[in-house]
mmCIF file of C-alpha atoms in Angstrom:
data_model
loop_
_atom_site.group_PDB
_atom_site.id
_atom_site.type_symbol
_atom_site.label_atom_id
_atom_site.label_comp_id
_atom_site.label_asym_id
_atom_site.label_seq_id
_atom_site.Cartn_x
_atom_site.Cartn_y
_atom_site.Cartn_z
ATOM 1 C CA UNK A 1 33.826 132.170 80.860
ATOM 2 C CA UNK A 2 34.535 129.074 78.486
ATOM 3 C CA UNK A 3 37.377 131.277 77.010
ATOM 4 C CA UNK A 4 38.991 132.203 80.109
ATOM 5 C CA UNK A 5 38.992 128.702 81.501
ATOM 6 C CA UNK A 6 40.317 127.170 77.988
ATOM 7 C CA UNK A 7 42.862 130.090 78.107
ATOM 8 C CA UNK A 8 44.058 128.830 82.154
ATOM 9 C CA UNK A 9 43.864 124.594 80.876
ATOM 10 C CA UNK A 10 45.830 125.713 78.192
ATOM 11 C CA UNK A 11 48.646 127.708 80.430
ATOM 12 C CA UNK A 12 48.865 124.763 83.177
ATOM 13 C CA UNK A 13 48.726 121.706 80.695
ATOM 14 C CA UNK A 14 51.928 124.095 78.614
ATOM 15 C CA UNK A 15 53.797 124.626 82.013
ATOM 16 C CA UNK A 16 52.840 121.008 83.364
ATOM 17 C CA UNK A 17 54.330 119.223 80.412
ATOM 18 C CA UNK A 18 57.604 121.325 80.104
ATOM 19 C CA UNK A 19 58.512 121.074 83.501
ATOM 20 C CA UNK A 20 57.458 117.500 83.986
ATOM 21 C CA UNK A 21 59.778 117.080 80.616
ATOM 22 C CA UNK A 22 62.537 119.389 81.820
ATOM 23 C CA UNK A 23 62.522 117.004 85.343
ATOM 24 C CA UNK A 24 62.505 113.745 83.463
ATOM 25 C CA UNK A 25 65.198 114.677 81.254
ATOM 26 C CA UNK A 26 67.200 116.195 84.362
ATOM 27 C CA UNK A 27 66.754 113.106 85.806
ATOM 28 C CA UNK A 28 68.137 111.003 83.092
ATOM 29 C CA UNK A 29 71.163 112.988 83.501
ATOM 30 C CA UNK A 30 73.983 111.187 85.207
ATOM 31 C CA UNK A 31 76.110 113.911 86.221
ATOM 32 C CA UNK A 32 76.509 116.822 88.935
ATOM 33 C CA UNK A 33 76.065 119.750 86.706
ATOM 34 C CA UNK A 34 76.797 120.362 82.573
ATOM 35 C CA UNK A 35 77.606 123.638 81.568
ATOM 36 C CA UNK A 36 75.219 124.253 78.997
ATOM 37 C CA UNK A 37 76.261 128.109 77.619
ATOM 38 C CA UNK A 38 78.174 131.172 78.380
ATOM 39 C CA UNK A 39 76.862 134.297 76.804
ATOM 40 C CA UNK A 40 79.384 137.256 78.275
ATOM 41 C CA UNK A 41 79.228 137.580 81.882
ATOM 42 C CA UNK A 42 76.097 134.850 81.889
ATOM 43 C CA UNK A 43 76.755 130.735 82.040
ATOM 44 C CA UNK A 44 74.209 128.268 82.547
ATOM 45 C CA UNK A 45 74.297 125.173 83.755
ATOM 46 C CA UNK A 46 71.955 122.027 84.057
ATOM 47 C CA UNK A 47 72.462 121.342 87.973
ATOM 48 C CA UNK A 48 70.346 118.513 89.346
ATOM 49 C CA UNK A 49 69.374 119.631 93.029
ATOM 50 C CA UNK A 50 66.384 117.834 95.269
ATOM 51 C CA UNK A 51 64.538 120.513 97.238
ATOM 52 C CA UNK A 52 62.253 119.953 99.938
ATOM 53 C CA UNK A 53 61.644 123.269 101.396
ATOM 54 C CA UNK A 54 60.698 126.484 99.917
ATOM 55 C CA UNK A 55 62.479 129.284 97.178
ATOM 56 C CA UNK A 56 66.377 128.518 98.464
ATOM 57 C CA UNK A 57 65.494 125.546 100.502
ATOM 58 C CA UNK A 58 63.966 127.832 103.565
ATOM 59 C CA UNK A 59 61.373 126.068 105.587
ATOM 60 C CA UNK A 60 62.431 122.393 104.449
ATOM 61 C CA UNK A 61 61.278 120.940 107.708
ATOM 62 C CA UNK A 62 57.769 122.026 107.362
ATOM 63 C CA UNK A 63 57.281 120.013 104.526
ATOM 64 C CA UNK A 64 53.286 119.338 105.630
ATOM 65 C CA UNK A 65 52.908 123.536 106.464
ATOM 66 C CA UNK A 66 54.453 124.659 103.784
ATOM 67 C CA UNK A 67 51.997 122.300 101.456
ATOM 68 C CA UNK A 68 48.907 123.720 102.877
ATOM 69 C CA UNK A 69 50.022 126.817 102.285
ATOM 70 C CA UNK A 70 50.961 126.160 98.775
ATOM 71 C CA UNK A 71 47.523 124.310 98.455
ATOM 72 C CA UNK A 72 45.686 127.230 99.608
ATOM 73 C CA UNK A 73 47.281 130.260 98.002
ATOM 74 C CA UNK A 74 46.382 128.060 94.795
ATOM 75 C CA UNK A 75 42.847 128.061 95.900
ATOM 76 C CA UNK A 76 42.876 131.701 96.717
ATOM 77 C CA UNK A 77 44.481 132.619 92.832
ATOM 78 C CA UNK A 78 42.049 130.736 91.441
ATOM 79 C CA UNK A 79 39.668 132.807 93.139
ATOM 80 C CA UNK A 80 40.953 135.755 92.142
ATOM 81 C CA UNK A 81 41.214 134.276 88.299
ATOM 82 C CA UNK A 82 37.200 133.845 88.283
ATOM 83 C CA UNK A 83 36.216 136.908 89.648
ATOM 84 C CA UNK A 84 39.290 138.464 87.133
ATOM 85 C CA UNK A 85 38.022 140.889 84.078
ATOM 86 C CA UNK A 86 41.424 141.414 82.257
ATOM 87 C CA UNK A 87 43.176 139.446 80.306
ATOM 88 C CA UNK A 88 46.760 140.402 81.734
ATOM 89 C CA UNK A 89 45.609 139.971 84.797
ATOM 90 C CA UNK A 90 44.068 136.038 83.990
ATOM 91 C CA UNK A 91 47.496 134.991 82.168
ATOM 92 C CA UNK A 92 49.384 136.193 85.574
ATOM 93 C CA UNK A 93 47.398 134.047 87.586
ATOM 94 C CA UNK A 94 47.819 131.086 85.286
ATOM 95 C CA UNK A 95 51.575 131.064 85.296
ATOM 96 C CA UNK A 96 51.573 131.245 89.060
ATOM 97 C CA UNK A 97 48.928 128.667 89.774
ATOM 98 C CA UNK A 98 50.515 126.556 86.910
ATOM 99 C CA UNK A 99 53.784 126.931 88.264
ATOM 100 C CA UNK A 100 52.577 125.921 92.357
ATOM 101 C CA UNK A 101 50.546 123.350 90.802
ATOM 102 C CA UNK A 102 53.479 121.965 89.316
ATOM 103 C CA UNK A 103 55.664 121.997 92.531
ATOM 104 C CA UNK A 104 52.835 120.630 94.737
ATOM 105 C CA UNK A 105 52.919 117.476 91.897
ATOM 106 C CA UNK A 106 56.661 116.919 92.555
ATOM 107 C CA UNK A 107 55.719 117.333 96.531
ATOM 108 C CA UNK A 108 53.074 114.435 96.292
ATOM 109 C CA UNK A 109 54.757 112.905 93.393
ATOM 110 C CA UNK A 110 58.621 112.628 94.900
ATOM 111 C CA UNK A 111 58.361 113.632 98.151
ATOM 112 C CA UNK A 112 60.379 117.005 97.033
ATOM 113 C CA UNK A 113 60.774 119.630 93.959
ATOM 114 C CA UNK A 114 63.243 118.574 91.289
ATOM 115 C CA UNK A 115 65.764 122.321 90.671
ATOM 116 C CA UNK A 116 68.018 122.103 87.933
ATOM 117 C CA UNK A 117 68.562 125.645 85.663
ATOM 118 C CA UNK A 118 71.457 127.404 87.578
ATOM 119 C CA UNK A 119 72.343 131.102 85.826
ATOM 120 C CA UNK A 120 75.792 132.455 86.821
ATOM 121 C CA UNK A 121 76.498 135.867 86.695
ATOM 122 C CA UNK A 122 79.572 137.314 86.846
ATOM 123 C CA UNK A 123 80.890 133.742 88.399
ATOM 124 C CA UNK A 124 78.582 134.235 90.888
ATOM 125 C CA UNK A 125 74.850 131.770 91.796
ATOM 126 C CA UNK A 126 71.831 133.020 91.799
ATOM 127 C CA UNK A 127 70.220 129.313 93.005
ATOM 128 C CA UNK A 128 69.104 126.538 91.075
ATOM 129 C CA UNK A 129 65.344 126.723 89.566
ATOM 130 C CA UNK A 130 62.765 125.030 88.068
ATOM 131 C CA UNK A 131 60.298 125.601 85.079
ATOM 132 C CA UNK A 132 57.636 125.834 87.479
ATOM 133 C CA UNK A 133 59.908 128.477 89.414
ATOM 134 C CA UNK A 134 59.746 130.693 86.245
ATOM 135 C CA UNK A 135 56.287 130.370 85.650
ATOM 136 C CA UNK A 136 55.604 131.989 88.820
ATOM 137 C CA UNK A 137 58.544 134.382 88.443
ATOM 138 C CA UNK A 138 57.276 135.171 85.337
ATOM 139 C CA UNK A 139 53.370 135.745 86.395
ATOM 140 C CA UNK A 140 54.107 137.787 89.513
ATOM 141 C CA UNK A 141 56.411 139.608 87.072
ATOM 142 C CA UNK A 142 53.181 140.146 84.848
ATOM 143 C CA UNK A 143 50.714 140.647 87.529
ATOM 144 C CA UNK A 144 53.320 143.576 88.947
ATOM 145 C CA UNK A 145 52.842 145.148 85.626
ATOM 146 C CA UNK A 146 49.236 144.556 85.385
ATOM 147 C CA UNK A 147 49.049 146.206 88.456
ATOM 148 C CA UNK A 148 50.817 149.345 87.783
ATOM 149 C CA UNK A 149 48.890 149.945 85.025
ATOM 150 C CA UNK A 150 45.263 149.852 86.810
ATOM 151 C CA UNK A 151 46.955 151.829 89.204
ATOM 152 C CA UNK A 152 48.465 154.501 86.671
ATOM 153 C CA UNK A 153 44.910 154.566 84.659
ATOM 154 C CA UNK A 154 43.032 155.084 88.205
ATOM 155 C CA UNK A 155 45.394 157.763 89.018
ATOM 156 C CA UNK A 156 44.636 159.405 85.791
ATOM 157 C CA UNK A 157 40.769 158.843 85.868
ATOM 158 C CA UNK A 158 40.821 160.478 89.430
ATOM 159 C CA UNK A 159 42.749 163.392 88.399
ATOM 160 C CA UNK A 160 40.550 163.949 85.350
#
């Protein structure tokens, strides 16, 4: 148990320090936007945004719902993380709880989430994110995986 709990400190204090970084350096920023690199099709840009509602801005006037709800999917994945038995599965959880965590901060912090990486492709916008946003991108990404795996091996173990 020490493990897994040194593993999810370790996951939130990584994600809670880059994007806190990635905010405060955003922030010194005086511009719009900077184009930062073009690889092919891809640019990126640094674009400073202030967002006070959900992924894309939806539900900005619910500012007080939509922070309970944050609040208690947190509690709920930490739930799930101390009842978890795979280590997939506990790294997934992390990056999404690390991730909320780290928007609920900027809610209570500033009063709204600081966006600023903003990916075109093929000149066209995909939104501006966050680190945080990629955590949890990243761990539902990981937990869809982990998923389809337990699902594949109980397929398997039913069939055998």
């Amino acid at each position: 148990m020490k493990k897994r709990l040194i593993l999810f400190a370790a996951i939130l204090g990584i994600v809670f320090a880059v994007d806190l970084c990635s905010k405060y350096w955003t922030a010194a920023l005086t511009m719009d936007s900077m184009h930062v690199f073009s690889w092919g099709a891809i640019d990126l840009f640094l674009t400073p945004t202030l967002n006070r509602g959900a992924a894309w801005g939806m539900f900005a006037s619910f500012t007080t719902q939509l922070l309970i709800f944050r609040i208690a999917v947190m509690s709920y994945l930490a739930y799930i993380f101390l009842k978890s038995d795979s280590r997939m599965q506990e790294v997934a959880l992390a990056l999404i709880f690390s991730g909320a965590f780290c928007n609920v901060f900027d809610i209570l912090y500033r009063g709204h989430v600081v966006d600023m990486i903003h990916f075109l492709f093929w000149s066209r916008s995909y939104g501006v994110f966050n680190i945080a946003d990629a955590a949890i991108f990243s761990g539902a990404a990981l937990l869809f995986i982990y998923l389809s795996i337990k699902k594949r091996h109980a397929k398997h173990a039913s069939d055998s």
